[in-house]
Amino acid sequence: MFARIRRFLRQFFNKSRKINNEPLNKVSLIVIIFIDIFILVNVFVGLDDISRWHISPSEAYPCYSEWQNYRGKNTKDKDYEIVKLSFFYSGNTKYSFQQNYQQAQIGHLGEVDGTCLKYGEYKDKINNPQNQQIIKTIEQKQTQISRLEQTNRDIRAKYDSTLLEKIAGQPREQSINQVSAEKAKQELDKNNSRISTLKQENSNLQNQLLTKSESTGFLTFIKDENQFLEVEKGYKKASFWYPSIQLGFQLLFLLPLIIIALSVHRFAEGRGYGLISLISWHLLVIFFIPLLAKVFEFLQIGAIFQFIFDIISQIFGGLLFLINYVYILLIPLIGFGIIKFFQKFVFNPKVQAANRVQKSLCVNCAKKIRRSDSYCPHCGYYQYLECENCHNLTYQHLPYCKHCGTFQNSSKSIH
């Protein structure tokens, strides 16, 4: 296996750095590297664009996150908190909530869930001028409460030191504080009374907002268990399949490029177009790099990973680290399969030799030679080996003798 890998790497770098078996000069190599980098960057940009062609689960179910958070809360003011999210705070009021949800499907594949659109419609009803004024008033009062609480903290810090001075019997004129302990306590009581009043006013305003018909309708809607379960089921299903959909679109983007580059490479090699062969080979490698990256990424987060994860969870419970063992075994097998693919279809000398012999080309460098040439005048490669059965000369790398039809061990060649 290691010998095959070394041979694969040697052939790979020879094809990447040579034109017609002649090494590239440094300037040409730098130019090709810059071209490679430019194309690779654009390939990844194209992959990123096409992977976002289909709307994501969070775009298809934009209400799921808020809804799930609401259901997970146990605080007494959770109704107010979810209603409060119906108001815009970024200043972007060009679109309503429902329209913002629908924007995700413009120019993309997939649709926004109908229940979430209804969720957005309820939020739009709440977000009216009267309710906006209530929220604004609540926030203003909350700002006053925060300021008073900060003032109280400052007073308490000074009050504590003043009280210690008084206990210690320090004269008033030597005190470092300008406010007496009695006055500080009076100020604290006044502020606390004002804070209590503001909190009660805010509580009344919140109850006023929650008792509005649009708010009660919205709360009734989101407390419907069946509605949420339907959204949750759809979201989880979309999340499961989304990596597979992304990979499918990425393959749709890459496979035509790979097929074109491979076809041009084989054509150029067959005709002896060295520069075109080299460039098409570099393009083929560049197109395979993101393909492999996306396949491995899919194995980590895609449907296959989720399938393996679920099986291991069912069998071994909490021993999820066993997934790493699976990947330690799986990834090398995939890598070995990729190497075998290249060895069989791209670098297979028997396949290349068969095409070259039919076209009177050197079995090594693919340049034009005469049928009578035993050695290639371009690279000096000997074209034949001795048949082990009839001892006549037959072509190297071809599986059978052209005289007696006996299978040939191509590793035994005459030079």
mmCIF file of C-alpha atoms in Angstrom:
data_model
loop_
_atom_site.group_PDB
_atom_site.id
_atom_site.type_symbol
_atom_site.label_atom_id
_atom_site.label_comp_id
_atom_site.label_asym_id
_atom_site.label_seq_id
_atom_site.Cartn_x
_atom_site.Cartn_y
_atom_site.Cartn_z
ATOM 1 C CA MET A 1 0.000 0.000 0.000
ATOM 2 C CA PHE A 2 2.775 2.454 0.941
ATOM 3 C CA ALA A 3 4.597 1.688 -2.310
ATOM 4 C CA ARG A 4 1.440 2.589 -4.224
ATOM 5 C CA ILE A 5 1.086 5.813 -2.286
ATOM 6 C CA ARG A 6 4.711 6.769 -3.025
ATOM 7 C CA ARG A 7 4.247 5.956 -6.702
ATOM 8 C CA PHE A 8 1.020 7.949 -6.742
ATOM 9 C CA LEU A 9 2.688 10.989 -5.168
ATOM 10 C CA ARG A 10 5.676 10.761 -7.530
ATOM 11 C CA GLN A 11 3.418 10.631 -10.579
ATOM 12 C CA PHE A 12 1.288 13.436 -9.152
ATOM 13 C CA PHE A 13 4.212 15.849 -8.706
ATOM 14 C CA ASN A 14 5.765 14.873 -12.045
ATOM 15 C CA LYS A 15 2.524 15.722 -13.836
ATOM 16 C CA SER A 16 2.247 18.987 -11.882
ATOM 17 C CA ARG A 17 5.774 20.283 -12.599
ATOM 18 C CA LYS A 18 6.623 19.065 -16.089
ATOM 19 C CA ILE A 19 5.590 19.736 -19.678
ATOM 20 C CA ASN A 20 6.264 16.756 -21.942
ATOM 21 C CA ASN A 21 8.574 15.312 -19.266
ATOM 22 C CA GLU A 22 10.597 18.530 -19.175
ATOM 23 C CA PRO A 23 10.646 20.523 -15.912
ATOM 24 C CA LEU A 24 8.973 23.931 -15.826
ATOM 25 C CA ASN A 25 11.136 27.016 -15.483
ATOM 26 C CA LYS A 26 10.676 29.058 -12.294
ATOM 27 C CA VAL A 27 8.770 31.903 -13.935
ATOM 28 C CA SER A 28 6.252 29.535 -15.522
ATOM 29 C CA LEU A 29 5.842 27.680 -12.245
ATOM 30 C CA ILE A 30 5.121 30.952 -10.368
ATOM 31 C CA VAL A 31 2.588 32.003 -13.021
ATOM 32 C CA ILE A 32 0.800 28.658 -12.753
ATOM 33 C CA ILE A 33 0.762 28.859 -8.934
ATOM 34 C CA PHE A 34 -0.849 32.324 -9.082
ATOM 35 C CA ILE A 35 -3.433 31.020 -11.565
ATOM 36 C CA ASP A 36 -4.106 28.052 -9.273
ATOM 37 C CA ILE A 37 -4.639 30.292 -6.234
ATOM 38 C CA PHE A 38 -6.946 32.654 -8.148
ATOM 39 C CA ILE A 39 -9.082 29.821 -9.493
ATOM 40 C CA LEU A 40 -9.167 28.018 -6.134
ATOM 41 C CA VAL A 41 -10.405 31.152 -4.359
ATOM 42 C CA ASN A 42 -13.139 31.642 -6.969
ATOM 43 C CA VAL A 43 -14.148 27.997 -6.731
ATOM 44 C CA PHE A 44 -14.634 28.287 -2.968
ATOM 45 C CA VAL A 45 -16.574 31.556 -3.425
ATOM 46 C CA GLY A 46 -18.816 29.850 -5.973
ATOM 47 C CA LEU A 47 -19.313 26.901 -3.615
ATOM 48 C CA ASP A 48 -20.285 29.244 -0.804
ATOM 49 C CA ASP A 49 -22.797 31.027 -3.032
ATOM 50 C CA ILE A 50 -24.422 27.868 -4.363
ATOM 51 C CA SER A 51 -24.549 26.263 -0.904
ATOM 52 C CA ARG A 52 -26.769 29.157 0.225
ATOM 53 C CA TRP A 53 -29.072 28.784 -2.783
ATOM 54 C CA HIS A 54 -31.465 26.680 -0.717
ATOM 55 C CA ILE A 55 -32.801 28.482 2.359
ATOM 56 C CA SER A 56 -31.397 27.270 5.677
ATOM 57 C CA PRO A 57 -33.511 25.694 8.447
ATOM 58 C CA SER A 58 -33.384 28.943 10.465
ATOM 59 C CA GLU A 59 -34.674 30.846 7.406
ATOM 60 C CA ALA A 60 -37.367 28.278 6.647
ATOM 61 C CA TYR A 61 -38.481 28.244 10.303
ATOM 62 C CA PRO A 62 -37.584 31.745 11.592
ATOM 63 C CA CYS A 63 -39.954 31.493 14.544
ATOM 64 C CA TYR A 64 -38.531 28.269 15.967
ATOM 65 C CA SER A 65 -35.722 29.731 18.075
ATOM 66 C CA GLU A 66 -37.905 32.363 19.807
ATOM 67 C CA TRP A 67 -40.699 29.889 20.282
ATOM 68 C CA GLN A 68 -38.435 27.220 21.761
ATOM 69 C CA ASN A 69 -36.811 29.728 24.147
ATOM 70 C CA TYR A 70 -40.249 30.858 25.326
ATOM 71 C CA ARG A 71 -41.321 27.289 26.056
ATOM 72 C CA GLY A 72 -38.111 26.633 27.970
ATOM 73 C CA LYS A 73 -38.526 29.604 30.336
ATOM 74 C CA ASN A 74 -40.152 29.325 33.743
ATOM 75 C CA THR A 75 -40.040 33.012 34.750
ATOM 76 C CA LYS A 76 -43.246 34.838 35.578
ATOM 77 C CA ASP A 77 -42.620 37.589 33.012
ATOM 78 C CA LYS A 78 -41.944 35.281 30.065
ATOM 79 C CA ASP A 79 -45.224 36.342 28.387
ATOM 80 C CA TYR A 80 -44.115 39.958 28.440
ATOM 81 C CA GLU A 81 -40.627 39.056 27.171
ATOM 82 C CA ILE A 82 -41.976 37.208 24.113
ATOM 83 C CA VAL A 83 -44.456 40.007 23.354
ATOM 84 C CA LYS A 84 -41.677 42.564 23.722
ATOM 85 C CA LEU A 85 -39.810 40.845 20.858
ATOM 86 C CA SER A 86 -42.592 42.013 18.543
ATOM 87 C CA PHE A 87 -41.088 45.503 18.439
ATOM 88 C CA PHE A 88 -38.193 46.580 16.208
ATOM 89 C CA TYR A 89 -35.137 47.945 17.999
ATOM 90 C CA SER A 90 -32.686 48.266 15.105
ATOM 91 C CA GLY A 91 -34.578 51.073 13.405
ATOM 92 C CA ASN A 92 -35.174 48.925 10.309
ATOM 93 C CA THR A 93 -38.911 49.304 9.766
ATOM 94 C CA LYS A 94 -38.874 48.941 5.986
ATOM 95 C CA TYR A 95 -40.466 45.505 6.210
ATOM 96 C CA SER A 96 -42.832 43.926 8.696
ATOM 97 C CA PHE A 97 -41.891 40.723 10.514
ATOM 98 C CA GLN A 98 -43.845 38.631 8.045
ATOM 99 C CA GLN A 99 -42.210 40.403 5.093
ATOM 100 C CA ASN A 100 -38.761 39.934 6.642
ATOM 101 C CA TYR A 101 -39.440 36.211 6.909
ATOM 102 C CA GLN A 102 -40.579 36.096 3.275
ATOM 103 C CA GLN A 103 -37.463 37.934 2.085
ATOM 104 C CA ALA A 104 -35.433 34.768 2.750
ATOM 105 C CA GLN A 105 -37.153 32.851 -0.056
ATOM 106 C CA ILE A 106 -36.673 35.546 -2.718
ATOM 107 C CA GLY A 107 -34.016 34.324 -5.137
ATOM 108 C CA HIS A 108 -33.619 31.063 -3.222
ATOM 109 C CA LEU A 109 -35.027 27.575 -3.327
ATOM 110 C CA GLY A 110 -37.391 26.487 -0.585
ATOM 111 C CA GLU A 111 -40.255 28.170 1.243
ATOM 112 C CA VAL A 112 -40.788 29.707 4.661
ATOM 113 C CA ASP A 113 -43.025 27.622 6.901
ATOM 114 C CA GLY A 114 -46.653 28.801 6.909
ATOM 115 C CA THR A 115 -46.951 28.584 10.695
ATOM 116 C CA CYS A 116 -43.981 30.907 11.093
ATOM 117 C CA LEU A 117 -45.529 33.342 8.627
ATOM 118 C CA LYS A 118 -48.634 33.339 10.803
ATOM 119 C CA TYR A 119 -46.345 33.858 13.823
ATOM 120 C CA GLY A 120 -44.900 36.923 12.072
ATOM 121 C CA GLU A 121 -48.401 38.178 11.279
ATOM 122 C CA TYR A 122 -49.323 38.091 14.987
ATOM 123 C CA LYS A 123 -46.154 40.041 15.837
ATOM 124 C CA ASP A 124 -47.003 42.653 13.215
ATOM 125 C CA LYS A 125 -50.432 43.151 14.795
ATOM 126 C CA ILE A 126 -48.817 43.764 18.195
ATOM 127 C CA ASN A 127 -46.311 46.204 16.682
ATOM 128 C CA ASN A 128 -48.780 49.103 16.336
ATOM 129 C CA PRO A 129 -48.275 52.774 17.366
ATOM 130 C CA GLN A 130 -50.258 52.484 20.617
ATOM 131 C CA ASN A 131 -48.272 49.481 21.816
ATOM 132 C CA GLN A 132 -45.017 51.061 20.689
ATOM 133 C CA GLN A 133 -45.795 54.025 22.955
ATOM 134 C CA ILE A 134 -46.412 51.664 25.891
ATOM 135 C CA ILE A 135 -43.058 49.950 25.312
ATOM 136 C CA LYS A 136 -41.329 53.323 25.025
ATOM 137 C CA THR A 137 -42.838 54.462 28.336
ATOM 138 C CA ILE A 138 -41.819 51.211 30.034
ATOM 139 C CA GLU A 139 -38.241 51.622 28.821
ATOM 140 C CA GLN A 140 -38.093 55.238 30.006
ATOM 141 C CA LYS A 141 -39.278 54.231 33.464
ATOM 142 C CA GLN A 142 -36.814 51.336 33.508
ATOM 143 C CA THR A 143 -34.017 53.802 32.727
ATOM 144 C CA GLN A 144 -35.106 55.925 35.706
ATOM 145 C CA ILE A 145 -35.114 52.836 37.918
ATOM 146 C CA SER A 146 -31.574 51.943 36.847
ATOM 147 C CA ARG A 147 -30.331 55.452 37.587
ATOM 148 C CA LEU A 148 -31.965 55.515 41.036
ATOM 149 C CA GLU A 149 -30.520 52.106 41.872
ATOM 150 C CA GLN A 150 -27.038 53.314 40.883
ATOM 151 C CA THR A 151 -27.540 56.430 43.052
ATOM 152 C CA ASN A 152 -28.505 54.202 45.978
ATOM 153 C CA ARG A 153 -25.369 52.111 45.553
ATOM 154 C CA ASP A 154 -23.245 55.259 45.676
ATOM 155 C CA ILE A 155 -25.119 56.548 48.744
ATOM 156 C CA ARG A 156 -24.740 53.207 50.560
ATOM 157 C CA ALA A 157 -20.997 53.257 49.997
ATOM 158 C CA LYS A 158 -20.778 56.715 51.589
ATOM 159 C CA TYR A 159 -23.365 55.858 54.260
ATOM 160 C CA ASP A 160 -21.320 52.884 55.462
ATOM 161 C CA SER A 161 -18.186 54.985 55.937
ATOM 162 C CA THR A 162 -20.167 57.803 57.635
ATOM 163 C CA LEU A 163 -21.743 55.299 60.025
ATOM 164 C CA LEU A 164 -18.332 53.899 60.955
ATOM 165 C CA GLU A 165 -17.044 57.423 61.647
ATOM 166 C CA LYS A 166 -20.019 58.053 63.901
ATOM 167 C CA ILE A 167 -19.486 54.804 65.821
ATOM 168 C CA ALA A 168 -15.828 55.646 66.221
ATOM 169 C CA GLY A 169 -16.774 59.041 67.679
ATOM 170 C CA GLN A 170 -14.993 61.043 64.998
ATOM 171 C CA PRO A 171 -15.988 64.754 65.013
ATOM 172 C CA ARG A 172 -18.327 65.801 62.181
ATOM 173 C CA GLU A 173 -15.899 68.455 60.894
ATOM 174 C CA GLN A 174 -13.223 65.746 60.363
ATOM 175 C CA SER A 175 -15.496 63.492 58.305
ATOM 176 C CA ILE A 176 -14.461 62.736 54.712
ATOM 177 C CA ASN A 177 -18.143 62.599 53.678
ATOM 178 C CA GLN A 178 -20.242 65.677 53.093
ATOM 179 C CA VAL A 179 -23.545 63.870 53.769
ATOM 180 C CA SER A 180 -24.511 62.809 57.270
ATOM 181 C CA ALA A 181 -25.698 59.279 57.988
ATOM 182 C CA GLU A 182 -29.205 60.519 58.789
ATOM 183 C CA LYS A 183 -29.458 62.464 55.558
ATOM 184 C CA ALA A 184 -28.089 59.535 53.547
ATOM 185 C CA LYS A 185 -30.734 57.233 55.035
ATOM 186 C CA GLN A 186 -33.479 59.717 54.167
ATOM 187 C CA GLU A 187 -32.219 59.888 50.563
ATOM 188 C CA LEU A 188 -32.140 56.087 50.331
ATOM 189 C CA ASP A 189 -35.699 55.766 51.617
ATOM 190 C CA LYS A 190 -36.898 58.397 49.166
ATOM 191 C CA ASN A 191 -35.211 56.673 46.213
ATOM 192 C CA ASN A 192 -36.477 53.249 47.247
ATOM 193 C CA SER A 193 -39.999 54.614 47.441
ATOM 194 C CA ARG A 194 -39.654 56.128 43.973
ATOM 195 C CA ILE A 195 -38.217 52.863 42.603
ATOM 196 C CA SER A 196 -41.130 50.911 44.053
ATOM 197 C CA THR A 197 -43.603 53.327 42.462
ATOM 198 C CA LEU A 198 -41.899 53.099 39.037
ATOM 199 C CA LYS A 199 -41.825 49.306 39.188
ATOM 200 C CA GLN A 200 -45.516 49.205 39.987
ATOM 201 C CA GLU A 201 -46.252 51.572 37.093
ATOM 202 C CA ASN A 202 -44.208 49.378 34.760
ATOM 203 C CA SER A 203 -46.033 46.295 36.001
ATOM 204 C CA ASN A 204 -49.370 47.981 35.240
ATOM 205 C CA LEU A 205 -48.181 48.974 31.755
ATOM 206 C CA GLN A 206 -46.973 45.426 31.072
ATOM 207 C CA ASN A 207 -50.318 44.005 32.141
ATOM 208 C CA GLN A 208 -52.053 46.589 29.951
ATOM 209 C CA LEU A 209 -49.954 45.422 26.972
ATOM 210 C CA LEU A 210 -50.571 41.745 27.682
ATOM 211 C CA THR A 211 -54.331 42.193 27.930
ATOM 212 C CA LYS A 212 -54.576 43.783 24.476
ATOM 213 C CA SER A 213 -56.524 41.568 22.049
ATOM 214 C CA GLU A 214 -53.565 41.252 19.673
ATOM 215 C CA SER A 215 -51.327 40.137 22.543
ATOM 216 C CA THR A 216 -53.777 37.595 23.927
ATOM 217 C CA GLY A 217 -54.269 36.178 20.418
ATOM 218 C CA PHE A 218 -50.518 35.833 19.977
ATOM 219 C CA LEU A 219 -50.052 34.174 23.380
ATOM 220 C CA THR A 220 -52.895 31.744 22.688
ATOM 221 C CA PHE A 221 -51.249 30.878 19.359
ATOM 222 C CA ILE A 222 -47.794 30.174 20.785
ATOM 223 C CA LYS A 223 -49.203 28.141 23.673
ATOM 224 C CA ASP A 224 -50.798 25.737 21.186
ATOM 225 C CA GLU A 225 -48.792 22.526 21.650
ATOM 226 C CA ASN A 226 -49.702 21.081 18.260
ATOM 227 C CA GLN A 227 -48.574 24.204 16.395
ATOM 228 C CA PHE A 228 -45.158 24.152 18.047
ATOM 229 C CA LEU A 229 -44.636 20.406 17.592
ATOM 230 C CA GLU A 230 -45.348 20.783 13.884
ATOM 231 C CA VAL A 231 -42.763 23.577 13.591
ATOM 232 C CA GLU A 232 -40.231 21.649 15.680
ATOM 233 C CA LYS A 233 -40.657 18.525 13.566
ATOM 234 C CA GLY A 234 -40.190 20.495 10.349
ATOM 235 C CA TYR A 235 -37.145 22.335 11.718
ATOM 236 C CA LYS A 236 -35.403 19.151 12.836
ATOM 237 C CA LYS A 237 -36.126 17.466 9.518
ATOM 238 C CA ALA A 238 -34.755 20.479 7.613
ATOM 239 C CA SER A 239 -31.667 20.565 9.848
ATOM 240 C CA PHE A 240 -31.057 16.868 9.184
ATOM 241 C CA TRP A 241 -31.208 17.181 5.396
ATOM 242 C CA TYR A 242 -29.709 20.649 4.935
ATOM 243 C CA PRO A 243 -26.027 19.489 4.879
ATOM 244 C CA SER A 244 -26.954 16.857 2.277
ATOM 245 C CA ILE A 245 -28.764 19.463 0.157
ATOM 246 C CA GLN A 246 -25.738 21.769 0.403
ATOM 247 C CA LEU A 247 -23.399 18.965 -0.677
ATOM 248 C CA GLY A 248 -25.702 18.150 -3.589
ATOM 249 C CA PHE A 249 -25.583 21.722 -4.891
ATOM 250 C CA GLN A 250 -21.818 21.883 -4.363
ATOM 251 C CA LEU A 251 -21.402 18.691 -6.397
ATOM 252 C CA LEU A 252 -23.651 20.214 -9.045
ATOM 253 C CA PHE A 253 -21.207 23.126 -9.194
ATOM 254 C CA LEU A 254 -17.991 21.057 -9.160
ATOM 255 C CA LEU A 255 -18.737 17.959 -11.256
ATOM 256 C CA PRO A 256 -19.134 19.782 -14.620
ATOM 257 C CA LEU A 257 -15.809 21.544 -13.978
ATOM 258 C CA ILE A 258 -14.115 18.243 -13.107
ATOM 259 C CA ILE A 259 -15.554 16.477 -16.166
ATOM 260 C CA ILE A 260 -14.475 19.300 -18.495
ATOM 261 C CA ALA A 261 -10.966 19.487 -16.997
ATOM 262 C CA LEU A 262 -10.551 15.689 -17.167
ATOM 263 C CA SER A 263 -11.768 15.550 -20.776
ATOM 264 C CA VAL A 264 -9.447 18.363 -21.859
ATOM 265 C CA HIS A 265 -6.543 16.733 -20.026
ATOM 266 C CA ARG A 266 -7.036 13.382 -21.733
ATOM 267 C CA PHE A 267 -7.478 15.033 -25.135
ATOM 268 C CA ALA A 268 -4.329 17.139 -24.670
ATOM 269 C CA GLU A 269 -2.294 14.148 -23.524
ATOM 270 C CA GLY A 270 -3.461 12.126 -26.505
ATOM 271 C CA ARG A 271 -2.537 14.896 -28.961
ATOM 272 C CA GLY A 272 0.713 15.758 -27.226
ATOM 273 C CA TYR A 273 -0.346 19.308 -26.250
ATOM 274 C CA GLY A 274 1.988 19.613 -23.281
ATOM 275 C CA LEU A 275 1.013 23.057 -21.954
ATOM 276 C CA ILE A 276 -2.726 22.422 -22.255
ATOM 277 C CA SER A 277 -2.233 19.056 -20.584
ATOM 278 C CA LEU A 278 -0.382 20.683 -17.671
ATOM 279 C CA ILE A 279 -2.928 23.478 -17.179
ATOM 280 C CA SER A 280 -5.902 21.109 -17.403
ATOM 281 C CA TRP A 281 -4.167 18.822 -14.895
ATOM 282 C CA HIS A 282 -3.753 21.711 -12.443
ATOM 283 C CA LEU A 283 -7.412 22.633 -12.936
ATOM 284 C CA LEU A 284 -8.421 19.045 -12.253
ATOM 285 C CA VAL A 285 -6.453 19.060 -8.991
ATOM 286 C CA ILE A 286 -7.891 22.459 -7.999
ATOM 287 C CA PHE A 287 -11.454 21.253 -8.571
ATOM 288 C CA PHE A 288 -10.837 18.092 -6.540
ATOM 289 C CA ILE A 289 -9.447 19.978 -3.503
ATOM 290 C CA PRO A 290 -12.772 21.669 -2.558
ATOM 291 C CA LEU A 291 -14.654 18.499 -3.515
ATOM 292 C CA LEU A 292 -12.697 16.478 -0.961
ATOM 293 C CA ALA A 293 -12.985 19.267 1.610
ATOM 294 C CA LYS A 294 -16.766 19.409 1.235
ATOM 295 C CA VAL A 295 -17.128 15.625 1.352
ATOM 296 C CA PHE A 296 -15.152 15.434 4.609
ATOM 297 C CA GLU A 297 -17.140 18.377 5.989
ATOM 298 C CA PHE A 298 -20.345 16.558 5.100
ATOM 299 C CA LEU A 299 -19.130 13.429 6.877
ATOM 300 C CA GLN A 300 -18.646 15.516 10.027
ATOM 301 C CA ILE A 301 -22.005 17.333 10.093
ATOM 302 C CA GLY A 302 -24.189 15.698 7.456
ATOM 303 C CA ALA A 303 -26.860 13.027 7.410
ATOM 304 C CA ILE A 304 -24.276 10.217 7.516
ATOM 305 C CA PHE A 305 -22.726 11.653 10.692
ATOM 306 C CA GLN A 306 -26.166 12.014 12.271
ATOM 307 C CA PHE A 307 -26.999 8.431 11.312
ATOM 308 C CA ILE A 308 -23.764 7.112 12.891
ATOM 309 C CA PHE A 309 -24.287 9.371 15.912
ATOM 310 C CA ASP A 310 -27.824 8.033 16.471
ATOM 311 C CA ILE A 311 -26.709 4.391 16.174
ATOM 312 C CA ILE A 312 -23.846 4.813 18.661
ATOM 313 C CA SER A 313 -26.127 6.765 21.032
ATOM 314 C CA GLN A 314 -28.660 3.936 20.978
ATOM 315 C CA ILE A 315 -26.108 1.150 21.468
ATOM 316 C CA PHE A 316 -23.563 2.722 23.817
ATOM 317 C CA GLY A 317 -25.517 5.529 25.490
ATOM 318 C CA GLY A 318 -23.166 8.262 26.682
ATOM 319 C CA LEU A 319 -19.997 6.761 25.153
ATOM 320 C CA LEU A 320 -20.129 9.216 22.243
ATOM 321 C CA PHE A 321 -16.334 9.386 22.040
ATOM 322 C CA LEU A 322 -16.611 6.095 20.120
ATOM 323 C CA ILE A 323 -17.634 8.205 17.106
ATOM 324 C CA ASN A 324 -13.992 9.296 16.928
ATOM 325 C CA TYR A 325 -12.962 5.664 16.561
ATOM 326 C CA VAL A 326 -15.384 5.318 13.671
ATOM 327 C CA TYR A 327 -13.877 8.350 11.934
ATOM 328 C CA ILE A 328 -10.312 7.155 12.595
ATOM 329 C CA LEU A 329 -11.221 4.024 10.651
ATOM 330 C CA LEU A 330 -13.534 5.635 8.095
ATOM 331 C CA ILE A 331 -11.422 8.571 6.882
ATOM 332 C CA PRO A 332 -8.329 6.480 5.942
ATOM 333 C CA LEU A 333 -10.604 4.089 4.049
ATOM 334 C CA ILE A 334 -12.074 6.986 2.094
ATOM 335 C CA GLY A 335 -8.574 8.321 1.411
ATOM 336 C CA PHE A 336 -7.473 4.886 0.230
ATOM 337 C CA GLY A 337 -10.519 4.737 -2.053
ATOM 338 C CA ILE A 338 -9.603 8.114 -3.570
ATOM 339 C CA ILE A 339 -6.043 6.934 -4.214
ATOM 340 C CA LYS A 340 -7.354 3.739 -5.838
ATOM 341 C CA PHE A 341 -9.644 5.827 -8.043
ATOM 342 C CA PHE A 342 -6.759 7.956 -9.302
ATOM 343 C CA GLN A 343 -4.564 4.887 -9.769
ATOM 344 C CA LYS A 344 -7.226 3.125 -11.807
ATOM 345 C CA PHE A 345 -8.652 5.935 -13.919
ATOM 346 C CA VAL A 346 -6.134 8.808 -13.987
ATOM 347 C CA PHE A 347 -2.661 7.347 -13.470
ATOM 348 C CA ASN A 348 -3.267 3.787 -14.677
ATOM 349 C CA PRO A 349 -0.367 3.097 -17.086
ATOM 350 C CA LYS A 350 -2.248 0.247 -18.768
ATOM 351 C CA VAL A 351 -5.175 2.483 -19.696
ATOM 352 C CA GLN A 352 -2.834 5.233 -20.877
ATOM 353 C CA ALA A 353 -0.624 2.799 -22.796
ATOM 354 C CA ALA A 354 -3.585 1.263 -24.660
ATOM 355 C CA ASN A 355 -4.724 4.669 -25.911
ATOM 356 C CA ARG A 356 -1.194 5.730 -26.836
ATOM 357 C CA VAL A 357 -0.329 2.552 -28.760
ATOM 358 C CA GLN A 358 -3.492 2.931 -30.858
ATOM 359 C CA LYS A 359 -2.438 6.490 -31.765
ATOM 360 C CA SER A 360 1.265 5.695 -32.358
ATOM 361 C CA LEU A 361 2.368 7.653 -29.288
ATOM 362 C CA CYS A 362 5.131 6.931 -26.798
ATOM 363 C CA VAL A 363 3.703 4.837 -23.934
ATOM 364 C CA ASN A 364 5.636 7.025 -21.493
ATOM 365 C CA CYS A 365 5.554 10.662 -22.648
ATOM 366 C CA ALA A 366 2.629 10.466 -25.137
ATOM 367 C CA LYS A 367 4.552 12.145 -27.970
ATOM 368 C CA LYS A 368 4.243 11.022 -31.575
ATOM 369 C CA ILE A 369 6.605 8.213 -32.671
ATOM 370 C CA ARG A 370 6.828 5.823 -35.613
ATOM 371 C CA ARG A 371 5.624 2.219 -35.360
ATOM 372 C CA SER A 372 9.176 1.030 -35.988
ATOM 373 C CA ASP A 373 10.721 3.056 -33.141
ATOM 374 C CA SER A 374 11.862 0.873 -30.240
ATOM 375 C CA TYR A 375 13.001 3.879 -28.220
ATOM 376 C CA CYS A 376 11.168 7.177 -27.974
ATOM 377 C CA PRO A 377 13.286 9.921 -29.612
ATOM 378 C CA HIS A 378 11.756 12.440 -27.182
ATOM 379 C CA CYS A 379 12.238 10.795 -23.765
ATOM 380 C CA GLY A 380 14.350 7.719 -24.595
ATOM 381 C CA TYR A 381 11.818 5.291 -23.124
ATOM 382 C CA TYR A 382 11.956 1.666 -24.402
ATOM 383 C CA GLN A 383 8.534 0.705 -25.751
ATOM 384 C CA TYR A 384 8.666 -3.090 -25.425
ATOM 385 C CA LEU A 385 9.215 -5.979 -23.049
ATOM 386 C CA GLU A 386 9.887 -9.659 -23.717
ATOM 387 C CA CYS A 387 6.900 -11.991 -23.509
ATOM 388 C CA GLU A 388 7.455 -14.593 -20.799
ATOM 389 C CA ASN A 389 5.786 -17.268 -22.935
ATOM 390 C CA CYS A 390 6.832 -16.777 -26.581
ATOM 391 C CA HIS A 391 9.822 -14.454 -25.919
ATOM 392 C CA ASN A 392 8.776 -12.061 -28.658
ATOM 393 C CA LEU A 393 8.724 -8.329 -27.995
ATOM 394 C CA THR A 394 5.354 -6.875 -27.009
ATOM 395 C CA TYR A 395 4.285 -3.440 -25.790
ATOM 396 C CA GLN A 396 5.039 -2.377 -22.235
ATOM 397 C CA HIS A 397 2.107 -1.806 -19.847
ATOM 398 C CA LEU A 398 -0.374 -3.686 -22.049
ATOM 399 C CA PRO A 399 -1.839 -6.711 -20.260
ATOM 400 C CA TYR A 400 -1.446 -9.343 -22.999
ATOM 401 C CA CYS A 401 1.204 -10.313 -25.556
ATOM 402 C CA LYS A 402 0.363 -9.170 -29.091
ATOM 403 C CA HIS A 403 1.807 -12.451 -30.489
ATOM 404 C CA CYS A 404 0.522 -15.239 -28.224
ATOM 405 C CA GLY A 405 -2.038 -13.520 -25.983
ATOM 406 C CA THR A 406 -0.344 -14.524 -22.722
ATOM 407 C CA PHE A 407 -0.859 -12.265 -19.703
ATOM 408 C CA GLN A 408 2.201 -10.085 -19.102
ATOM 409 C CA ASN A 409 3.857 -9.020 -15.879
ATOM 410 C CA SER A 410 4.556 -5.414 -16.907
ATOM 411 C CA SER A 411 6.985 -4.882 -14.028
ATOM 412 C CA LYS A 412 9.580 -6.951 -15.934
ATOM 413 C CA SER A 413 10.716 -4.652 -18.733
ATOM 414 C CA ILE A 414 13.787 -4.507 -20.964
ATOM 415 C CA HIS A 415 15.815 -1.297 -21.021
#
